[in-house]
Amino acid sequence: MTGEGTTSASAGAPAERRGRPRSPAVDTAVVETVLRLLEDGVGVAELSMERIAREAGVGKATVYRRWAGKEALMLDVLRSLDEAVPGPAGACVRDDLVALLEFLRRRGLAKRSSAVLRTVVAQVQARPALWAEYHDTVVAARREAFEAVLRRGMASGEIRADLDTELLTDLFVSPMLSRALFHEWRELPEGLSERIVDTLLEGVRPA
Amino acid sequence: MTGEGTTSASAGAPAERRGRPRSPAVDTAVVETVLRLLEDGVGVAELSMERIAREAGVGKATVYRRWAGKEALMLDVLRSLDEAVPGPAGACVRDDLVALLEFLRRRGLAKRSSAVLRTVVAQVQARPALWAEYHDTVVAARREAFEAVLRRGMASGEIRADLDTELLTDLFVSPMLSRALFHEWRELPEGLSERIVDTLLEGVRPA
DNA sequence: CACTTCCGGAACGGTCCCGTCTCGTATGGG
DNA sequence: CCCATACGAGACGGGACCGTTCCGGAAGTG
């Protein structure tokens, strides 16, 4: 969280820390301020270190004492988003899939979440490290949860076993994702998760 | 293309244009430069009018003579992306859907296209006008093409008629879109379109 | 040919930001 | 208690960009 963790390869003991300790409140205040600004649609470009410090009510030097620059700060901001995805608890695979999509829907409804996602997407080209961090801390866990449910369904016969779980995950997730990205909380109505899952399960061709 | 078209509500006659006419080459040079820079991963933030003019080999005043600011310029850049989507030419609905997705795949493979898309997504919150323009000039036509094919399929019995064409379009399009957004030309392999269409048509549940 | 407008280049004052540094003060470990 | 370190505030020089303005020259129109 302090950012030093990203660079401090100091394997040695941290030794004795003399003097006033760093306030943990500052770390959270800064990260929280960044999230709030992104949420308000500020855009990572207009986010200057100066403005972040100002709006967080924090000295600029205090920010630079913790993070080497905007890139390092953003990395920690993304790290702070790590979140537990719901485990499989439904009666059948279909319900588990709906639950996972419903989790995504509620996240997409939160301005914070979709704003951060948009920000990350915008940086895919320019700052691969940022995207990699987001993928590792947020995306990977979700994908793994989906694929686990799908594999379970394949074993139990509820899901065709001749399909690639990676492609299947995309088919389930990306409709929700696209709407959250493009339409921002609109177009994520109640019941959307069920419609996506059921349509995918049944297929589009008539029986 | 000149940008004045966006603001010039001057319904009156353009009257006689005396003096040296504006060079159309400048318009295209500027727009092309913006596209090239986006393509190189520069990001709309680092795109300053100053830099655009410099890299286009054009006087800054010349740019400001045509566009009121960066927003107006970007609007024209998006407008320049209008493109014809392939019409329905396949033997069956399935082939038409594959053709449309294949069109999207080739666009996603082009760095220019995915870069612009990422840029637009990043601005959904901050500049709704930009997104609206992109939606009207690019997205709307594609969606309409998809929905037309789907309606045709419903009429001919190749597609279930009890489903919403809007949701169906999302189901077909968004997997391709998400991959182009997140993975940038990787992960768009040959044959992906067929796999998406066929999986959606058949359904995920075993027969 | 005369005149008008456009062209690239360059400079302007103004604003914002960066990253560092210095204040005077607050705070907690040894 | 002492002193190292953190804190908020802000000044600093350096740099980038904005949008405007001027220049000298180029290029069409009448």
Coordinates of C-alpha atoms (C1' of nucleotides) in Angstrom, one line a residue:
Chain A
M1 CA 0.0 0.0 0.0
T2 CA 2.8 2.4 0.7
G3 CA 4.2 2.0 -2.8
E4 CA 7.6 1.3 -1.4
G5 CA 6.6 -2.3 -1.5
T6 CA 6.8 -2.2 -5.2
T7 CA 10.4 -1.1 -5.3
S8 CA 11.8 -2.0 -1.9
A9 CA 13.8 -5.1 -2.7
S10 CA 15.5 -4.4 0.7
A11 CA 15.6 -7.9 1.9
G12 CA 17.3 -6.8 5.1
A13 CA 15.4 -6.1 8.3
P14 CA 13.6 -2.7 8.3
A15 CA 15.8 -1.9 11.3
E16 CA 14.6 0.4 14.0
R17 CA 12.2 3.1 12.9
R18 CA 12.9 6.2 14.8
G19 CA 11.0 9.4 14.8
R20 CA 7.4 10.0 14.0
P21 CA 5.8 7.1 12.1
R22 CA 4.0 7.6 8.8
S23 CA 0.3 8.1 9.2
P24 CA -1.7 5.2 7.6
A25 CA -4.6 7.7 7.3
V26 CA -2.6 9.6 4.6
D27 CA -2.2 6.5 2.5
T28 CA -5.9 5.7 2.5
A29 CA -6.9 9.4 2.1
V30 CA -4.8 9.7 -1.1
V31 CA -6.0 6.5 -2.7
E32 CA -9.5 7.3 -1.8
T33 CA -9.3 10.7 -3.3
V34 CA -8.0 9.3 -6.6
L35 CA -10.9 6.9 -6.7
R36 CA -13.3 9.6 -6.0
L37 CA -11.9 11.8 -8.7
L38 CA -11.9 9.0 -11.3
E39 CA -15.5 8.3 -10.2
D40 CA -16.4 11.9 -10.9
G41 CA -15.2 11.5 -14.5
V42 CA -12.0 13.4 -14.1
G43 CA -9.9 11.2 -16.3
V44 CA -6.4 9.9 -15.5
A45 CA -5.0 12.7 -17.7
E46 CA -6.3 15.7 -15.6
L47 CA -5.2 13.8 -12.5
S48 CA -2.0 15.7 -11.5
M49 CA -0.1 14.9 -8.4
E50 CA -0.6 18.4 -7.4
R51 CA -4.4 18.2 -7.7
I52 CA -4.5 14.9 -5.9
A53 CA -2.6 16.3 -3.0
R54 CA -4.7 19.4 -2.9
E55 CA -8.0 17.6 -2.9
A56 CA -6.8 15.0 -0.4
G57 CA -5.8 17.8 2.0
V58 CA -2.2 16.6 2.0
G59 CA 1.2 18.1 1.3
K60 CA 2.6 17.4 -2.0
A61 CA 5.9 16.3 -0.5
T62 CA 4.0 13.8 1.6
V63 CA 2.7 12.2 -1.5
Y64 CA 6.1 12.0 -3.1
R65 CA 7.5 10.6 0.1
R66 CA 5.3 7.5 -0.5
W67 CA 5.1 7.1 -4.3
A68 CA 7.8 7.8 -6.9
G69 CA 5.3 9.2 -9.3
K70 CA 1.8 8.9 -10.8
E71 CA 2.4 5.5 -12.2
A72 CA 3.4 4.0 -8.9
L73 CA 0.4 5.7 -7.2
M74 CA -2.0 4.3 -9.8
L75 CA -0.6 0.8 -9.3
D76 CA -1.5 1.0 -5.6
V77 CA -4.9 2.4 -6.4
L78 CA -5.6 -0.6 -8.6
R79 CA -4.2 -2.9 -5.9
S80 CA -6.7 -1.5 -3.5
L81 CA -9.6 -2.8 -5.6
D82 CA -8.9 -6.4 -4.9
E83 CA -12.2 -8.0 -4.0
A84 CA -13.6 -11.4 -3.2
V85 CA -15.8 -12.8 -5.9
P86 CA -18.8 -14.9 -4.7
G87 CA -18.1 -18.6 -4.4
P88 CA -20.3 -21.2 -6.0
A89 CA -23.3 -21.5 -3.7
G90 CA -26.2 -22.0 -6.0
A91 CA -28.2 -25.1 -6.5
C92 CA -27.2 -25.6 -10.2
V93 CA -24.6 -24.3 -12.5
R94 CA -27.1 -22.0 -14.1
D95 CA -27.7 -20.2 -10.8
D96 CA -24.0 -19.9 -10.1
L97 CA -23.5 -18.3 -13.5
V98 CA -26.3 -15.9 -12.8
A99 CA -24.8 -15.1 -9.4
L100 CA -21.4 -14.3 -10.9
L101 CA -23.0 -12.1 -13.6
E102 CA -25.1 -10.4 -11.0
F103 CA -21.9 -9.6 -9.1
L104 CA -20.5 -8.0 -12.2
R105 CA -23.8 -6.1 -12.8
R106 CA -23.7 -4.6 -9.3
R107 CA -20.1 -3.6 -9.8
G108 CA -20.9 -2.1 -13.1
L109 CA -23.7 -0.1 -11.6
A110 CA -21.2 1.4 -9.1
K111 CA -19.7 4.5 -10.8
R112 CA -16.4 3.9 -9.1
S113 CA -16.0 0.5 -10.7
S114 CA -16.9 1.3 -14.2
A115 CA -14.8 4.5 -14.1
V116 CA -11.7 2.7 -13.0
L117 CA -12.3 0.1 -15.7
R118 CA -12.6 2.7 -18.4
T119 CA -9.4 4.4 -17.1
V120 CA -7.5 1.1 -17.2
V121 CA -8.8 0.3 -20.7
A122 CA -7.5 3.7 -21.9
Q123 CA -4.1 2.9 -20.6
V124 CA -3.8 -0.6 -22.2
Q125 CA -1.6 0.8 -25.0
A126 CA 0.4 3.4 -23.2
R127 CA 1.1 1.7 -19.8
P128 CA 1.1 -2.1 -20.1
A129 CA 2.2 -2.3 -16.5
L130 CA -1.0 -0.7 -15.3
W131 CA -3.2 -3.1 -17.2
A132 CA -1.1 -6.1 -16.1
E133 CA -1.6 -5.1 -12.5
Y134 CA -5.4 -4.7 -12.9
H135 CA -5.5 -8.0 -14.7
D136 CA -3.7 -9.8 -12.0
T137 CA -5.5 -8.3 -9.0
V138 CA -9.0 -8.1 -10.4
V139 CA -9.6 -9.9 -13.7
A140 CA -7.8 -13.1 -13.1
A141 CA -9.8 -14.0 -10.0
R142 CA -13.1 -13.4 -11.8
R143 CA -12.1 -15.4 -14.8
E144 CA -11.0 -18.2 -12.6
A145 CA -14.3 -18.2 -10.7
F146 CA -16.2 -18.4 -14.0
E147 CA -14.1 -21.2 -15.4
A148 CA -14.4 -23.2 -12.3
V149 CA -18.1 -23.1 -12.4
L150 CA -18.0 -24.0 -16.1
R151 CA -15.7 -27.0 -15.5
R152 CA -18.1 -28.1 -12.8
G153 CA -20.9 -27.9 -15.2
M154 CA -19.0 -29.9 -17.8
A155 CA -18.3 -32.6 -15.2
S156 CA -22.0 -32.8 -14.1
G157 CA -23.2 -32.7 -17.7
E158 CA -24.9 -29.4 -17.4
I159 CA -22.5 -27.8 -19.9
R160 CA -21.3 -29.1 -23.2
A161 CA -17.8 -30.5 -22.6
D162 CA -16.5 -29.8 -26.2
L163 CA -16.2 -26.1 -25.7
D164 CA -13.3 -23.9 -24.6
T165 CA -13.9 -22.5 -21.1
E166 CA -11.9 -19.4 -22.0
L167 CA -14.2 -18.6 -24.9
L168 CA -17.3 -19.5 -22.9
T169 CA -16.2 -17.1 -20.1
D170 CA -15.9 -14.3 -22.7
L171 CA -19.4 -15.1 -24.0
F172 CA -20.9 -14.8 -20.6
V173 CA -18.9 -11.9 -19.2
S174 CA -18.4 -9.5 -22.2
P175 CA -22.0 -8.5 -22.8
M176 CA -22.2 -7.2 -19.2
L177 CA -18.8 -5.7 -19.5
S178 CA -19.5 -3.9 -22.7
R179 CA -22.7 -2.3 -21.4
A180 CA -20.9 -1.1 -18.2
L181 CA -18.1 0.3 -20.4
F182 CA -20.2 2.1 -23.0
H183 CA -23.4 3.0 -21.3
E184 CA -22.4 3.7 -17.7
W185 CA -25.0 2.2 -15.3
R186 CA -27.8 2.7 -17.8
E187 CA -28.6 -0.4 -19.7
L188 CA -27.8 -2.7 -16.8
P189 CA -31.4 -3.5 -15.8
E190 CA -32.6 -6.0 -13.3
G191 CA -32.9 -9.4 -14.8
L192 CA -30.2 -8.9 -17.4
S193 CA -28.0 -11.6 -15.9
E194 CA -30.7 -14.2 -16.1
R195 CA -31.5 -13.3 -19.7
I196 CA -27.8 -13.5 -20.8
V197 CA -27.3 -16.8 -19.1
D198 CA -30.5 -18.4 -20.2
T199 CA -30.0 -17.3 -23.8
L200 CA -26.5 -18.6 -23.9
L201 CA -27.5 -21.9 -22.4
E202 CA -30.5 -22.5 -24.6
G203 CA -28.9 -21.2 -27.8
V204 CA -30.3 -18.9 -30.4
R205 CA -31.4 -21.4 -32.9
P206 CA -34.9 -22.7 -32.5
A207 CA -35.4 -26.2 -31.2
Chain B
M1 CA -14.6 18.0 -42.2
T2 CA -13.6 21.6 -41.7
G3 CA -15.1 21.7 -38.2
E4 CA -16.9 24.9 -39.1
G5 CA -19.7 22.7 -40.2
T6 CA -20.3 21.8 -36.6
T7 CA -20.9 25.3 -35.5
S8 CA -21.7 27.2 -38.7
A9 CA -25.4 27.6 -38.5
S10 CA -24.9 30.3 -41.1
A11 CA -27.8 29.5 -43.3
G12 CA -27.0 32.4 -45.6
A13 CA -25.1 31.9 -48.8
P14 CA -21.4 31.5 -48.4
A15 CA -21.1 34.5 -50.7
E16 CA -18.1 35.0 -52.8
R17 CA -14.9 33.6 -51.4
R18 CA -12.1 35.9 -52.3
G19 CA -8.4 35.4 -51.7
R20 CA -6.5 32.2 -51.4
P21 CA -8.8 29.2 -50.7
R22 CA -8.0 26.9 -47.8
S23 CA -6.0 23.9 -48.7
P24 CA -7.9 20.6 -48.3
A25 CA -4.6 18.9 -47.8
V26 CA -4.2 20.5 -44.5
D27 CA -7.5 19.1 -43.2
T28 CA -6.6 15.6 -44.1
A29 CA -3.1 16.0 -42.9
V30 CA -4.2 17.1 -39.5
V31 CA -6.9 14.4 -39.1
E32 CA -4.5 11.7 -40.4
T33 CA -1.8 12.9 -37.9
V34 CA -4.2 12.6 -35.0
L35 CA -5.2 9.1 -36.1
R36 CA -1.5 8.1 -36.4
L37 CA -0.7 9.4 -33.0
L38 CA -3.6 7.6 -31.4
E39 CA -2.5 4.5 -33.2
D40 CA 1.0 4.8 -31.7
G41 CA -0.6 4.7 -28.3
V42 CA -0.1 8.3 -27.5
G43 CA -3.4 8.7 -25.7
V44 CA -5.8 11.6 -26.1
A45 CA -4.3 13.3 -23.0
E46 CA -0.8 13.8 -24.4
L47 CA -2.4 15.0 -27.6
S48 CA -1.9 18.7 -27.4
M49 CA -2.9 21.0 -30.2
E50 CA 0.7 22.2 -30.3
R51 CA 2.0 18.7 -30.8
I52 CA -0.6 17.9 -33.4
A53 CA 0.3 20.9 -35.4
R54 CA 4.0 20.2 -35.0
E55 CA 3.8 16.6 -36.1
A56 CA 1.5 17.5 -39.0
G57 CA 4.0 20.1 -40.2
V58 CA 1.4 22.7 -40.0
G59 CA 1.2 26.1 -38.3
K60 CA -0.7 26.2 -35.0
A61 CA -2.8 29.1 -36.2
T62 CA -3.8 27.1 -39.2
V63 CA -5.3 24.5 -37.0
Y64 CA -7.1 27.0 -34.9
R65 CA -8.5 28.6 -38.0
R66 CA -10.4 25.4 -38.8
W67 CA -11.3 24.0 -35.4
A68 CA -12.3 25.8 -32.2
G69 CA -10.4 23.5 -30.0
K70 CA -9.4 19.9 -29.3
E71 CA -13.0 18.8 -28.8
A72 CA -14.1 20.0 -32.2
L73 CA -11.1 18.5 -33.9
M74 CA -11.7 15.1 -32.2
L75 CA -15.3 15.2 -33.4
D76 CA -14.1 15.5 -37.0
V77 CA -11.6 12.8 -36.5
L78 CA -14.4 10.4 -35.4
R79 CA -16.5 11.6 -38.2
S80 CA -13.8 10.6 -40.6
L81 CA -14.1 7.0 -39.5
D82 CA -17.5 6.4 -41.0
E83 CA -17.3 3.2 -42.9
A84 CA -19.6 0.9 -44.8
V85 CA -20.4 -2.4 -43.2
P86 CA -20.7 -5.4 -45.4
G87 CA -24.3 -6.1 -46.5
P88 CA -25.9 -9.4 -46.2
A89 CA -24.5 -11.6 -49.0
G90 CA -24.2 -15.0 -47.4
A91 CA -26.3 -18.1 -48.2
C92 CA -27.7 -18.3 -44.7
V93 CA -28.1 -16.1 -41.6
R94 CA -25.2 -18.0 -39.9
D95 CA -22.9 -17.0 -42.7
D96 CA -24.0 -13.4 -42.6
L97 CA -23.4 -13.2 -38.8
V98 CA -19.9 -14.7 -39.3
A99 CA -19.2 -12.1 -42.1
L100 CA -20.2 -9.3 -39.8
L101 CA -18.1 -10.5 -36.9
E102 CA -15.2 -11.1 -39.3
F103 CA -15.5 -7.5 -40.4
L104 CA -15.2 -6.5 -36.7
R105 CA -12.3 -8.8 -36.2
R106 CA -10.3 -7.3 -39.0
R107 CA -11.1 -3.8 -37.7
G108 CA -10.0 -4.9 -34.2
L109 CA -6.8 -6.2 -35.7
A110 CA -6.0 -2.8 -37.1
K111 CA -4.3 -0.8 -34.4
R112 CA -5.9 2.4 -35.5
S113 CA -9.4 1.1 -35.0
S114 CA -8.8 -0.4 -31.5
A115 CA -6.8 2.6 -30.4
V116 CA -9.6 5.0 -31.4
L117 CA -12.2 2.8 -29.7
R118 CA -10.2 2.8 -26.4
T119 CA -9.8 6.6 -26.7
V120 CA -13.6 7.0 -27.1
V121 CA -14.3 4.6 -24.2
A122 CA -12.0 6.7 -21.9
Q123 CA -14.0 9.8 -22.8
V124 CA -17.5 8.3 -22.2
Q125 CA -17.8 10.0 -18.8
A126 CA -15.9 13.2 -19.4
R127 CA -17.1 14.2 -22.9
P128 CA -20.5 12.6 -23.7
A129 CA -20.6 14.5 -27.0
L130 CA -17.6 12.6 -28.2
W131 CA -19.2 9.3 -27.5
A132 CA -22.5 10.4 -29.0
E133 CA -20.7 11.3 -32.2
Y134 CA -18.9 8.0 -32.4
H135 CA -22.0 6.1 -31.6
D136 CA -24.0 7.8 -34.4
T137 CA -21.3 7.6 -37.1
V138 CA -19.9 4.1 -36.4
V139 CA -21.8 2.1 -33.8
A140 CA -25.3 2.7 -35.0
A141 CA -24.7 1.4 -38.5
R142 CA -23.1 -1.7 -37.3
R143 CA -25.8 -2.5 -34.8
E144 CA -28.4 -1.9 -37.4
A145 CA -26.7 -4.3 -39.8
F146 CA -26.7 -7.0 -37.1
E147 CA -30.3 -6.5 -36.1
A148 CA -31.4 -6.6 -39.7
V149 CA -29.7 -10.0 -40.2
L150 CA -31.2 -11.2 -37.0
R151 CA -34.7 -10.1 -38.0
R152 CA -34.3 -11.8 -41.3
G153 CA -33.3 -15.0 -39.4
M154 CA -36.4 -14.7 -37.2
A155 CA -38.6 -14.4 -40.2
S156 CA -37.0 -17.4 -42.0
G157 CA -37.1 -19.5 -38.8
E158 CA -33.3 -19.7 -38.5
I159 CA -33.4 -17.6 -35.3
R160 CA -35.6 -17.9 -32.2
A161 CA -38.2 -15.1 -32.5
D162 CA -38.8 -14.8 -28.8
L163 CA -35.6 -13.0 -28.1
D164 CA -34.7 -9.3 -28.1
T165 CA -32.5 -8.3 -31.1
E166 CA -30.7 -5.7 -29.1
L167 CA -29.6 -8.2 -26.5
L168 CA -28.7 -10.7 -29.2
T169 CA -26.6 -8.2 -30.9
D170 CA -24.7 -7.6 -27.7
L171 CA -24.2 -11.3 -27.3
F172 CA -22.6 -11.6 -30.7
V173 CA -20.6 -8.4 -30.8
S174 CA -19.3 -7.9 -27.3
P175 CA -17.0 -10.9 -27.1
M176 CA -15.1 -9.6 -30.2
L177 CA -15.2 -6.1 -28.9
S178 CA -13.9 -7.0 -25.4
R179 CA -11.0 -8.8 -26.8
A180 CA -10.1 -6.0 -29.1
L181 CA -10.3 -3.5 -26.2
F182 CA -8.4 -5.5 -23.7
H183 CA -5.9 -7.5 -25.6
E184 CA -5.1 -5.4 -28.6
W185 CA -4.8 -7.6 -31.7
R186 CA -3.6 -10.5 -29.8
E187 CA -6.4 -13.0 -29.0
L188 CA -8.3 -12.3 -32.2
P189 CA -7.3 -15.5 -34.0
E190 CA -8.5 -16.8 -37.3
G191 CA -11.8 -18.7 -36.9
L192 CA -12.9 -16.8 -33.8
S193 CA -15.9 -15.4 -35.5
E194 CA -17.2 -18.9 -36.5
R195 CA -16.7 -20.2 -33.0
I196 CA -18.6 -17.4 -31.4
V197 CA -21.5 -17.6 -33.9
D198 CA -21.8 -21.4 -33.8
T199 CA -21.6 -21.6 -30.0
L200 CA -24.3 -18.9 -29.6
L201 CA -26.5 -20.6 -32.2
E202 CA -26.2 -24.1 -30.8
G203 CA -26.3 -23.1 -27.1
V204 CA -24.1 -24.1 -24.2
R205 CA -26.4 -26.8 -22.8
P206 CA -25.9 -30.3 -24.1
A207 CA -28.5 -31.6 -26.5
Chain C
dC1 C1' -2.0 42.9 -61.9
dA2 C1' -4.2 44.0 -57.4
dC3 C1' -6.2 42.3 -53.6
dT4 C1' -7.6 39.1 -50.3
dT5 C1' -7.0 35.2 -47.8
dC6 C1' -4.2 31.3 -46.5
dC7 C1' 0.3 29.4 -45.3
dG8 C1' 4.3 28.0 -41.8
dG9 C1' 6.9 29.8 -38.2
dA10 C1' 7.5 32.0 -34.2
dA11 C1' 6.8 34.8 -30.3
dC12 C1' 3.6 36.4 -26.6
dG13 C1' 1.5 36.3 -21.6
dG14 C1' -0.9 33.3 -18.9
dT15 C1' -1.8 28.9 -16.6
dC16 C1' -0.8 24.5 -14.9
dC17 C1' 2.2 21.0 -13.5
dC18 C1' 6.5 18.6 -12.0
dG19 C1' 9.8 17.3 -8.5
dT20 C1' 12.6 19.4 -5.0
dC21 C1' 13.3 22.0 -1.0
dT22 C1' 12.6 24.7 3.1
dC23 C1' 9.8 26.3 6.6
dG24 C1' 7.4 25.8 11.4
dT25 C1' 4.9 22.4 13.8
dA26 C1' 3.2 17.8 15.4
dT27 C1' 4.1 13.1 17.1
dG28 C1' 5.7 9.2 18.9
dG29 C1' 9.7 5.6 19.9
dG30 C1' 13.7 5.0 22.7
Chain D
dC1 C1' 12.4 14.0 27.8
dC2 C1' 14.8 14.1 23.2
dC3 C1' 15.2 14.0 18.8
dA4 C1' 14.4 11.8 14.4
dT5 C1' 11.0 11.8 11.4
dA6 C1' 6.4 12.9 9.7
dC7 C1' 3.1 16.6 8.7
dG8 C1' 0.7 20.8 5.8
dA9 C1' 1.9 24.6 3.4
dG10 C1' 4.0 26.7 -0.1
dA11 C1' 8.1 28.8 -2.8
dC12 C1' 11.2 27.5 -6.4
dG13 C1' 13.1 26.9 -11.3
dG14 C1' 12.0 24.5 -15.3
dG15 C1' 9.0 23.0 -18.7
dA16 C1' 4.7 22.2 -21.6
dC17 C1' 0.7 23.9 -23.5
dC18 C1' -3.1 27.2 -24.5
dG19 C1' -5.1 30.5 -27.6
dT20 C1' -3.8 34.8 -29.8
dT21 C1' -1.1 37.7 -32.6
dC22 C1' 2.3 39.1 -35.9
dC23 C1' 5.3 38.3 -39.7
dG24 C1' 6.9 37.6 -44.6
dG25 C1' 5.7 34.9 -48.3
dA26 C1' 2.5 31.9 -51.3
dA27 C1' -1.6 31.3 -53.9
dG28 C1' -5.9 31.8 -56.1
dT29 C1' -9.8 35.4 -57.7
dG30 C1' -11.4 39.1 -60.2

